[in-house]
Amino acid sequence: MKKRMITLLAIALIFGACLGWGKPASAAEGSFKDVPANHWAKKAIDYAVSKGYLKGEGNGSFRPNAAVTRAEFAAILDRVSTNEVKANVGSFSDLAGHWSEKEVNEAAAKGFLNAGDYSNGFKPGTALTRVEMAKWMASGLAAKDEDYKTALSDTKETIVPVTEYYKGGLNKADYPYVSVVLGTGLMSGYPDDSFGAGKTTTRAEVAVILQRYEGTQEKAASSFQDLSELREVGLTGTNVKTIAPQLSITDGGLLKIFGKNVNLRNGIATIQIHHYIFIPGSSMADLGSVYGKMFVDKEYMVNPKTYLVLIDETVTPNADNFTYQKYLGAIDNDFKAGFRVEGDVSTKFGYKTPPNDGSHFFDKGKGIRMWSAGMFIKTLPENKDRYSTTVTANDGTSISVVYKK
C-alpha cells in the first residue's frame, strides 16, 4: 500500500509539473535559448514567466518575435487581471473544446472583450492587432474602475497625438481606447509617431505591456497627466487646466468662444478657434505634454519662460491677395500668436500650418483650417501682477486667458 501511495504521489507531481503547477519559475528557469542576456525585453519576459502570465514552448525556447494571437492575449489578461468576474456576458461560437475556452470566457466576464464584437466567430488563432489590444486593455480598466469608463467617454472627441489622427488609419470609434492606453503609458507609438493600429504585437512586447498593465490596473485614472490632458482636450478643446493650472480661463471658458467668428484687424479676415494646446517644456527630453511631439520639432526648443500655445483655427480671408504676412499683421493681441508651427512636424503628422516661403496658401472667401503657434509667459515681470489676452467673437462673446501671481 505504501509503495502504491508513493507511486500515485509521484504521478501527481509529474502531472502537476506538466500543467505548470508549483512555485513560480526562478530566473534560471526563466532563461530561454532564444532570449539572450542582452535581449531588450529579457527582464520583462523572465518576470512574466515567473508570474505564470506567459510560458515557454517546452523545448527551451520562448519565441519572443512570434505574433500573439487573440486566444493567447485573452488568456494572459485573464491571468493578470484583478477584475471581478461577471455572469451572462455571452459566449463565442467557435471556442468549444479549444484550449483557451475557459480563459477567453473569463476574460470576457472580466470586461476585456465583448462576444458581440465577434459575431462571426472569435477565431482564436488570429494574430491580435494593436488596436484590438488597446481596446481590450482599456475596456478592462473601465470594467474595474468607473473613472476609466468616464475617460473613454471623455476622449471621444479628443486629439490623438499619433500620425494617423490626421493622415488616416485610425477609426474615430477607436480614439477613446487608443487615448487610454497612450495616456496611461500602457502602449506607445512607433519611432515615427504612428500608432500602427493594424499591426500585430510580439510575445516580447506583450511581456513588457503586461508588466505595465499589472501596475496600471491598481492606479487611478486621475494619476496620469497624459490621460488627463487627453480627457480635457476631448471635453473642452484645451489642456490648460492640466498643463497650466495657474492660468485662469474667464468668462465661461474657451468653449464659449470656440467655433464663433472673430474679426481680425480691419475685418481683413475672420477666424474660428477650435483648440488651444499648451506646451510648457524646456527641452526635447521633457516637453511636459502628451502633445509635445505633435507640435515641437526636435530642431526647435520651447522657451522655458513661456508656454508654447498651439491654436487650431479656421481662417477665412475677406480680401484678395491675402498672404501669411497680412495674416500676421492682422493679429491684434498680446499673445503674439499666429506664427507657423516650426520644423517638419506638421508634415509628419499631416496638419496644415502657414508656409514660410511666401507661397500661395489663402483664398478669399474660403476657410482654411490650420494650426498656428503663439506664446504665453510663465512668470510675470516684477512690476506686474496680472497678464492677460482677450478674444472677442462677432456676437460680443469674449474669453480671457489670465495669468495671476
CSV table of C-alpha atoms in Angstrom, one decimal:
chain,number,residue,atom,x,y,z
A,1,MET,CA,0.0,0.0,0.0
A,2,LYS,CA,2.8,2.4,0.9
A,3,LYS,CA,4.6,1.7,-2.4
A,4,ARG,CA,1.3,2.4,-4.2
A,5,MET,CA,0.8,5.7,-2.4
A,6,ILE,CA,4.4,6.8,-3.3
A,7,THR,CA,3.7,5.9,-6.9
A,8,LEU,CA,0.5,7.9,-7.0
A,9,LEU,CA,2.2,10.9,-5.4
A,10,ALA,CA,5.0,10.8,-8.0
A,11,ILE,CA,2.4,10.6,-10.8
A,12,ALA,CA,0.6,13.6,-9.3
A,13,LEU,CA,3.8,15.6,-9.0
A,14,ILE,CA,4.8,14.9,-12.6
A,15,PHE,CA,1.2,15.7,-13.8
A,16,GLY,CA,1.2,18.9,-11.9
A,17,ALA,CA,4.6,19.9,-13.3
A,18,CYS,CA,3.4,19.3,-16.8
A,19,LEU,CA,0.5,21.7,-16.2
A,20,GLY,CA,2.7,24.4,-14.8
A,21,TRP,CA,1.7,23.9,-11.1
A,22,GLY,CA,4.1,24.6,-8.2
A,23,LYS,CA,6.2,27.7,-7.3
A,24,PRO,CA,7.0,30.4,-9.9
A,25,ALA,CA,10.0,29.8,-12.1
A,26,SER,CA,13.3,31.2,-10.9
A,27,ALA,CA,15.4,33.5,-13.1
A,28,ALA,CA,17.4,30.4,-14.2
A,29,GLU,CA,14.3,28.5,-15.0
A,30,GLY,CA,13.0,31.6,-16.9
A,31,SER,CA,16.0,31.6,-19.3
A,32,PHE,CA,15.4,30.6,-22.9
A,33,LYS,CA,17.8,29.8,-25.6
A,34,ASP,CA,16.2,32.4,-27.9
A,35,VAL,CA,16.2,35.2,-25.3
A,36,PRO,CA,19.9,36.1,-24.7
A,37,ALA,CA,21.0,38.0,-21.7
A,38,ASN,CA,21.2,41.3,-23.7
A,39,HIS,CA,17.7,40.9,-25.2
A,40,TRP,CA,15.8,44.2,-24.7
A,41,ALA,CA,12.8,42.5,-23.1
A,42,LYS,CA,14.6,39.8,-21.1
A,43,LYS,CA,13.7,41.2,-17.7
A,44,ALA,CA,10.0,41.6,-18.6
A,45,ILE,CA,10.0,38.1,-20.2
A,46,ASP,CA,11.5,36.5,-17.1
A,47,TYR,CA,9.1,38.3,-14.9
A,48,ALA,CA,6.0,37.3,-16.9
A,49,VAL,CA,7.1,33.7,-16.9
A,50,SER,CA,7.8,33.7,-13.2
A,51,LYS,CA,4.3,35.0,-12.6
A,52,GLY,CA,2.8,32.4,-14.8
A,53,TYR,CA,1.4,35.0,-17.3
A,54,LEU,CA,3.5,33.6,-20.2
A,55,LYS,CA,5.1,30.2,-20.8
A,56,GLY,CA,7.9,28.8,-22.8
A,57,GLU,CA,7.4,26.3,-25.6
A,58,GLY,CA,8.7,23.3,-23.7
A,59,ASN,CA,11.8,23.0,-25.9
A,60,GLY,CA,13.8,25.7,-24.2
A,61,SER,CA,12.6,28.5,-26.5
A,62,PHE,CA,10.2,31.4,-25.9
A,63,ARG,CA,9.7,32.7,-29.5
A,64,PRO,CA,9.9,36.4,-28.5
A,65,ASN,CA,9.3,37.6,-32.0
A,66,ALA,CA,6.2,35.5,-32.6
A,67,ALA,CA,2.9,37.3,-33.0
A,68,VAL,CA,0.4,37.0,-30.1
A,69,THR,CA,-3.0,35.5,-31.0
A,70,ARG,CA,-6.4,36.6,-29.8
A,71,ALA,CA,-6.7,33.4,-27.6
A,72,GLU,CA,-3.2,33.9,-26.1
A,73,PHE,CA,-3.8,37.5,-25.2
A,74,ALA,CA,-7.2,36.9,-23.8
A,75,ALA,CA,-5.8,34.1,-21.6
A,76,ILE,CA,-2.9,36.3,-20.5
A,77,LEU,CA,-5.3,39.2,-19.5
A,78,ASP,CA,-7.4,36.7,-17.5
A,79,ARG,CA,-4.3,35.7,-15.6
A,80,VAL,CA,-3.0,39.2,-14.8
A,81,SER,CA,-6.3,40.8,-14.1
A,82,THR,CA,-7.8,41.5,-10.7
A,83,ASN,CA,-11.2,42.3,-12.1
A,84,GLU,CA,-14.3,40.7,-10.7
A,85,VAL,CA,-16.0,38.1,-12.9
A,86,LYS,CA,-19.5,39.0,-14.1
A,87,ALA,CA,-22.0,36.5,-15.4
A,88,ASN,CA,-24.1,36.5,-18.6
A,89,VAL,CA,-21.7,38.1,-21.0
A,90,GLY,CA,-22.3,35.8,-23.9
A,91,SER,CA,-20.1,33.2,-25.4
A,92,PHE,CA,-18.0,32.5,-28.5
A,93,SER,CA,-19.4,30.0,-31.1
A,94,ASP,CA,-16.0,28.7,-32.2
A,95,LEU,CA,-14.3,28.1,-28.9
A,96,ALA,CA,-16.0,24.9,-27.8
A,97,GLY,CA,-13.2,22.4,-26.9
A,98,HIS,CA,-10.4,24.9,-27.6
A,99,TRP,CA,-7.6,25.1,-25.1
A,100,SER,CA,-8.4,28.8,-24.4
A,101,GLU,CA,-12.2,28.4,-24.0
A,102,LYS,CA,-12.2,28.9,-20.2
A,103,GLU,CA,-9.8,31.8,-20.1
A,104,VAL,CA,-11.3,33.6,-23.0
A,105,ASN,CA,-14.7,33.4,-21.5
A,106,GLU,CA,-13.3,34.6,-18.2
A,107,ALA,CA,-11.6,37.5,-19.9
A,108,ALA,CA,-14.9,38.5,-21.4
A,109,ALA,CA,-16.6,38.1,-18.0
A,110,LYS,CA,-14.0,40.5,-16.6
A,111,GLY,CA,-14.9,43.1,-19.1
A,112,PHE,CA,-11.9,42.9,-21.5
A,113,LEU,CA,-13.8,41.8,-24.6
A,114,ASN,CA,-17.3,41.6,-25.9
A,115,ALA,CA,-18.7,38.5,-27.5
A,116,GLY,CA,-20.9,40.7,-29.6
A,117,ASP,CA,-17.8,42.1,-31.4
A,118,TYR,CA,-17.1,38.6,-32.7
A,119,SER,CA,-20.5,37.6,-34.1
A,120,ASN,CA,-18.8,35.7,-36.9
A,121,GLY,CA,-16.6,33.7,-34.5
A,122,PHE,CA,-13.7,34.6,-32.2
A,123,LYS,CA,-11.1,33.0,-34.5
A,124,PRO,CA,-8.7,32.3,-31.6
A,125,GLY,CA,-5.7,31.7,-33.8
A,126,THR,CA,-5.9,35.1,-35.4
A,127,ALA,CA,-3.0,37.4,-34.7
A,128,LEU,CA,-4.1,40.2,-32.4
A,129,THR,CA,-3.9,43.7,-33.8
A,130,ARG,CA,-2.6,46.7,-31.8
A,131,VAL,CA,-5.9,48.4,-31.8
A,132,GLU,CA,-7.6,45.3,-30.5
A,133,MET,CA,-5.1,45.1,-27.8
A,134,ALA,CA,-5.7,48.8,-26.9
A,135,LYS,CA,-9.5,48.2,-26.9
A,136,TRP,CA,-9.3,45.1,-24.6
A,137,MET,CA,-7.0,46.7,-22.1
A,138,ALA,CA,-8.9,50.0,-21.9
A,139,SER,CA,-12.1,48.1,-21.6
A,140,GLY,CA,-10.7,46.0,-18.8
A,141,LEU,CA,-9.6,49.2,-16.9
A,142,ALA,CA,-13.1,50.6,-17.5
A,143,ALA,CA,-14.7,47.5,-16.1
A,144,LYS,CA,-12.6,47.7,-12.9
A,145,ASP,CA,-12.8,51.5,-12.3
A,146,GLU,CA,-15.7,53.8,-13.2
A,147,ASP,CA,-13.3,56.7,-13.8
A,148,TYR,CA,-11.6,54.8,-16.6
A,149,LYS,CA,-15.1,54.3,-18.1
A,150,THR,CA,-15.7,58.0,-17.9
A,151,ALA,CA,-12.3,58.6,-19.5
A,152,LEU,CA,-13.4,56.5,-22.5
A,153,SER,CA,-16.4,58.9,-22.9
A,154,ASP,CA,-14.3,62.0,-22.3
A,155,THR,CA,-11.9,61.2,-25.1
A,156,LYS,CA,-14.4,60.5,-27.9
A,157,GLU,CA,-13.6,63.9,-29.4
A,158,THR,CA,-10.0,64.4,-28.4
A,159,ILE,CA,-7.0,64.9,-30.5
A,160,VAL,CA,-5.0,61.7,-30.5
A,161,PRO,CA,-1.2,62.5,-30.8
A,162,VAL,CA,-0.4,59.9,-33.5
A,163,THR,CA,0.2,60.5,-37.2
A,164,GLU,CA,-2.9,58.5,-38.1
A,165,TYR,CA,-5.1,61.2,-36.5
A,166,TYR,CA,-4.8,63.5,-39.5
A,167,LYS,CA,-3.4,61.1,-42.1
A,168,GLY,CA,-6.0,58.4,-41.6
A,169,GLY,CA,-5.6,54.8,-40.4
A,170,LEU,CA,-7.3,55.2,-37.1
A,171,ASN,CA,-11.1,54.9,-36.8
A,172,LYS,CA,-12.8,57.6,-34.7
A,173,ALA,CA,-14.5,54.9,-32.7
A,174,ASP,CA,-11.1,53.8,-31.5
A,175,TYR,CA,-9.9,57.2,-30.3
A,176,PRO,CA,-11.0,56.5,-26.7
A,177,TYR,CA,-9.2,53.2,-26.4
A,178,VAL,CA,-6.0,54.4,-28.0
A,179,SER,CA,-6.2,57.5,-25.8
A,180,VAL,CA,-6.5,55.5,-22.6
A,181,VAL,CA,-3.5,53.2,-23.5
A,182,LEU,CA,-1.4,56.1,-24.6
A,183,GLY,CA,-2.4,58.3,-21.7
A,184,THR,CA,-1.5,55.6,-19.1
A,185,GLY,CA,1.7,54.6,-20.9
A,186,LEU,CA,0.4,51.0,-21.5
A,187,MET,CA,1.3,51.4,-25.1
A,188,SER,CA,3.3,53.9,-27.1
A,189,GLY,CA,3.7,54.8,-30.7
A,190,TYR,CA,6.5,53.8,-33.0
A,191,PRO,CA,9.6,55.9,-33.5
A,192,ASP,CA,7.8,57.6,-36.5
A,193,ASP,CA,5.0,58.6,-34.1
A,194,SER,CA,2.4,56.3,-35.7
A,195,PHE,CA,0.3,54.0,-33.6
A,196,GLY,CA,0.1,51.1,-36.1
A,197,ALA,CA,-3.5,50.1,-35.4
A,198,GLY,CA,-3.5,47.2,-37.8
A,199,LYS,CA,0.0,45.9,-36.8
A,200,THR,CA,0.5,42.8,-34.6
A,201,THR,CA,2.4,42.6,-31.3
A,202,THR,CA,5.1,40.1,-30.5
A,203,ARG,CA,5.4,38.0,-27.4
A,204,ALA,CA,8.3,40.0,-26.1
A,205,GLU,CA,6.3,43.3,-26.5
A,206,VAL,CA,3.4,41.7,-24.7
A,207,ALA,CA,5.7,40.7,-21.8
A,208,VAL,CA,6.6,44.4,-21.3
A,209,ILE,CA,3.0,45.6,-21.7
A,210,LEU,CA,1.8,43.1,-19.2
A,211,GLN,CA,4.2,44.4,-16.6
A,212,ARG,CA,2.8,47.8,-17.1
A,213,TYR,CA,-0.8,46.7,-17.0
A,214,GLU,CA,-0.2,44.9,-13.7
A,215,GLY,CA,0.6,48.2,-12.1
A,216,THR,CA,-1.8,50.4,-14.0
A,217,GLN,CA,-4.9,48.4,-13.0
A,218,GLU,CA,-4.2,49.4,-9.4
A,219,LYS,CA,-3.8,53.2,-10.2
A,220,ALA,CA,-6.5,55.8,-10.5
A,221,ALA,CA,-7.1,57.3,-13.9
A,222,SER,CA,-6.5,60.8,-12.5
A,223,SER,CA,-2.9,59.9,-11.6
A,224,PHE,CA,-1.9,60.0,-15.3
A,225,GLN,CA,-1.2,63.5,-16.5
A,226,ASP,CA,-1.2,62.5,-20.2
A,227,LEU,CA,-4.6,60.9,-19.8
A,228,SER,CA,-5.9,64.0,-18.0
A,229,GLU,CA,-4.7,66.1,-21.0
A,230,LEU,CA,-6.4,63.9,-23.5
A,231,ARG,CA,-9.6,64.0,-21.5
A,232,GLU,CA,-9.6,67.8,-21.0
A,233,VAL,CA,-9.0,68.4,-24.7
A,234,GLY,CA,-11.8,66.0,-25.6
A,235,LEU,CA,-14.2,67.8,-23.3
A,236,THR,CA,-13.1,71.5,-23.6
A,237,GLY,CA,-10.8,71.8,-26.5
A,238,THR,CA,-7.8,72.8,-24.4
A,239,ASN,CA,-5.4,71.3,-21.9
A,240,VAL,CA,-4.8,74.5,-19.9
A,241,LYS,CA,-6.1,73.2,-16.6
A,242,THR,CA,-3.9,70.2,-16.7
A,243,ILE,CA,-0.7,71.9,-18.0
A,244,ALA,CA,-1.0,75.4,-16.7
A,245,PRO,CA,-3.3,75.4,-13.6
A,246,GLN,CA,-2.0,78.9,-12.7
A,247,LEU,CA,-3.7,80.3,-15.8
A,248,SER,CA,-7.4,81.0,-15.5
A,249,ILE,CA,-9.9,81.0,-18.3
A,250,THR,CA,-12.5,83.6,-17.6
A,251,ASP,CA,-16.0,84.4,-18.9
A,252,GLY,CA,-17.2,80.8,-19.2
A,253,GLY,CA,-14.2,79.2,-20.6
A,254,LEU,CA,-12.8,78.5,-24.1
A,255,LEU,CA,-15.9,76.6,-25.2
A,256,LYS,CA,-17.8,79.8,-25.1
A,257,ILE,CA,-15.7,81.2,-28.0
A,258,PHE,CA,-14.9,78.1,-29.9
A,259,GLY,CA,-16.4,77.9,-33.4
A,260,LYS,CA,-17.5,81.5,-33.5
A,261,ASN,CA,-16.3,84.1,-35.9
A,262,VAL,CA,-13.7,86.5,-34.6
A,263,ASN,CA,-12.7,89.5,-36.8
A,264,LEU,CA,-9.1,90.2,-37.4
A,265,ARG,CA,-7.9,93.8,-37.7
A,266,ASN,CA,-9.8,96.0,-40.2
A,267,GLY,CA,-12.1,93.0,-40.9
A,268,ILE,CA,-9.5,91.6,-43.3
A,269,ALA,CA,-10.3,88.1,-42.3
A,270,THR,CA,-12.3,86.1,-39.7
A,271,ILE,CA,-11.1,83.2,-37.7
A,272,GLN,CA,-12.8,80.4,-35.8
A,273,ILE,CA,-10.9,78.8,-32.9
A,274,HIS,CA,-11.2,75.1,-32.4
A,275,HIS,CA,-8.5,74.2,-29.9
A,276,TYR,CA,-5.8,75.7,-27.7
A,277,ILE,CA,-3.0,73.4,-26.7
A,278,PHE,CA,-0.4,74.5,-24.1
A,279,ILE,CA,3.1,73.0,-24.1
A,280,PRO,CA,5.4,74.1,-21.2
A,281,GLY,CA,8.5,72.0,-21.8
A,282,SER,CA,12.0,73.4,-21.8
A,283,SER,CA,13.9,70.5,-23.5
A,284,MET,CA,13.1,67.8,-26.0
A,285,ALA,CA,13.7,65.3,-23.3
A,286,ASP,CA,10.8,66.7,-21.2
A,287,LEU,CA,8.3,68.7,-23.2
A,288,GLY,CA,5.8,68.3,-20.3
A,289,SER,CA,2.8,67.5,-22.5
A,290,VAL,CA,1.5,64.5,-24.4
A,291,TYR,CA,1.1,66.8,-27.4
A,292,GLY,CA,4.8,67.9,-27.4
A,293,LYS,CA,5.9,65.5,-30.1
A,294,MET,CA,3.0,66.6,-32.3
A,295,PHE,CA,3.9,70.3,-32.3
A,296,VAL,CA,7.5,70.7,-31.4
A,297,ASP,CA,10.2,69.8,-33.9
A,298,LYS,CA,13.3,68.3,-32.5
A,299,GLU,CA,15.3,71.2,-34.0
A,300,TYR,CA,13.3,73.8,-32.1
A,301,MET,CA,13.1,74.4,-28.4
A,302,VAL,CA,10.4,75.8,-26.2
A,303,ASN,CA,11.5,78.9,-24.3
A,304,PRO,CA,11.5,77.8,-20.6
A,305,LYS,CA,10.0,81.2,-19.6
A,306,THR,CA,6.9,80.7,-21.8
A,307,TYR,CA,4.2,78.3,-22.7
A,308,LEU,CA,4.1,77.4,-26.4
A,309,VAL,CA,0.5,77.7,-27.4
A,310,LEU,CA,-0.9,75.9,-30.4
A,311,ILE,CA,-4.1,77.3,-31.9
A,312,ASP,CA,-6.3,75.1,-34.2
A,313,GLU,CA,-8.3,77.7,-36.2
A,314,THR,CA,-10.1,78.2,-39.5
A,315,VAL,CA,-9.1,81.4,-41.3
A,316,THR,CA,-11.4,82.9,-43.9
A,317,PRO,CA,-9.9,85.9,-45.8
A,318,ASN,CA,-12.3,88.7,-46.7
A,319,ALA,CA,-9.8,90.4,-49.1
A,320,ASP,CA,-7.9,89.4,-52.3
A,321,ASN,CA,-4.2,88.7,-52.2
A,322,PHE,CA,-4.4,87.7,-48.5
A,323,THR,CA,-1.0,86.5,-47.5
A,324,TYR,CA,0.6,85.0,-44.5
A,325,GLN,CA,2.3,88.3,-43.8
A,326,LYS,CA,-1.1,90.1,-43.9
A,327,TYR,CA,-2.5,87.5,-41.6
A,328,LEU,CA,0.3,88.1,-39.1
A,329,GLY,CA,-0.3,91.9,-39.3
A,330,ALA,CA,-4.0,91.5,-38.6
A,331,ILE,CA,-3.4,89.6,-35.3
A,332,ASP,CA,-4.2,92.0,-32.6
A,333,ASN,CA,-3.5,90.7,-29.1
A,334,ASP,CA,-0.8,90.3,-26.5
A,335,PHE,CA,-0.5,86.6,-27.3
A,336,LYS,CA,2.0,87.0,-30.2
A,337,ALA,CA,0.0,84.3,-31.9
A,338,GLY,CA,-0.4,83.3,-35.5
A,339,PHE,CA,3.1,82.1,-36.3
A,340,ARG,CA,3.6,78.9,-38.2
A,341,VAL,CA,4.5,75.7,-36.5
A,342,GLU,CA,8.2,75.4,-37.0
A,343,GLY,CA,10.0,72.4,-38.5
A,344,ASP,CA,8.7,69.3,-40.2
A,345,VAL,CA,6.2,68.1,-37.5
A,346,SER,CA,3.3,69.5,-39.5
A,347,THR,CA,4.3,67.4,-42.5
A,348,LYS,CA,5.0,64.4,-40.3
A,349,PHE,CA,1.6,64.5,-38.6
A,350,GLY,CA,-0.4,65.7,-41.6
A,351,TYR,CA,-1.9,69.0,-40.4
A,352,LYS,CA,-1.7,72.4,-42.1
A,353,THR,CA,0.3,75.4,-40.9
A,354,PRO,CA,1.2,78.6,-42.9
A,355,PRO,CA,4.2,78.3,-45.2
A,356,ASN,CA,7.3,80.3,-44.5
A,357,ASP,CA,8.3,80.7,-48.2
A,358,GLY,CA,5.6,83.2,-49.3
A,359,SER,CA,3.8,80.5,-51.4
A,360,HIS,CA,0.1,80.7,-52.0
A,361,PHE,CA,-1.9,79.5,-49.1
A,362,PHE,CA,-5.1,81.6,-48.6
A,363,ASP,CA,-8.0,82.2,-51.0
A,364,LYS,CA,-10.7,85.0,-50.5
A,365,GLY,CA,-13.9,83.6,-49.0
A,366,LYS,CA,-12.5,80.1,-48.5
A,367,GLY,CA,-11.9,78.9,-45.0
A,368,ILE,CA,-8.7,77.0,-44.4
A,369,ARG,CA,-8.2,75.1,-41.2
A,370,MET,CA,-4.7,75.2,-39.8
A,371,TRP,CA,-2.5,75.2,-36.7
A,372,SER,CA,-0.6,78.4,-35.7
A,373,ALA,CA,1.7,79.0,-32.8
A,374,GLY,CA,1.9,81.6,-30.1
A,375,MET,CA,3.4,82.0,-26.7
A,376,PHE,CA,2.3,83.0,-23.2
A,377,ILE,CA,4.6,83.9,-20.4
A,378,LYS,CA,5.1,81.6,-17.4
A,379,THR,CA,6.3,84.2,-15.0
A,380,LEU,CA,5.3,87.8,-14.7
A,381,PRO,CA,7.7,90.8,-14.6
A,382,GLU,CA,8.3,92.2,-11.1
A,383,ASN,CA,6.2,95.2,-11.8
A,384,LYS,CA,3.1,93.2,-12.9
A,385,ASP,CA,0.7,91.1,-11.0
A,386,ARG,CA,-1.5,90.2,-14.0
A,387,TYR,CA,-1.1,89.3,-17.6
A,388,SER,CA,-4.0,88.6,-20.0
A,389,THR,CA,-5.1,88.3,-23.6
A,390,THR,CA,-8.7,88.5,-24.8
A,391,VAL,CA,-10.5,87.1,-27.8
A,392,THR,CA,-13.9,88.6,-28.7
A,393,ALA,CA,-16.3,87.0,-31.2
A,394,ASN,CA,-18.5,88.9,-33.6
A,395,ASP,CA,-21.6,88.4,-31.4
A,396,GLY,CA,-19.7,90.1,-28.5
A,397,THR,CA,-18.9,86.8,-26.7
A,398,SER,CA,-15.4,87.0,-25.2
A,399,ILE,CA,-12.9,85.0,-23.2
A,400,SER,CA,-9.8,86.0,-21.4
A,401,VAL,CA,-6.7,83.9,-20.6
A,402,VAL,CA,-5.3,85.4,-17.5
A,403,TYR,CA,-2.1,84.7,-15.5
A,404,LYS,CA,-2.1,85.9,-11.9
A,405,LYS,CA,0.6,85.9,-9.3
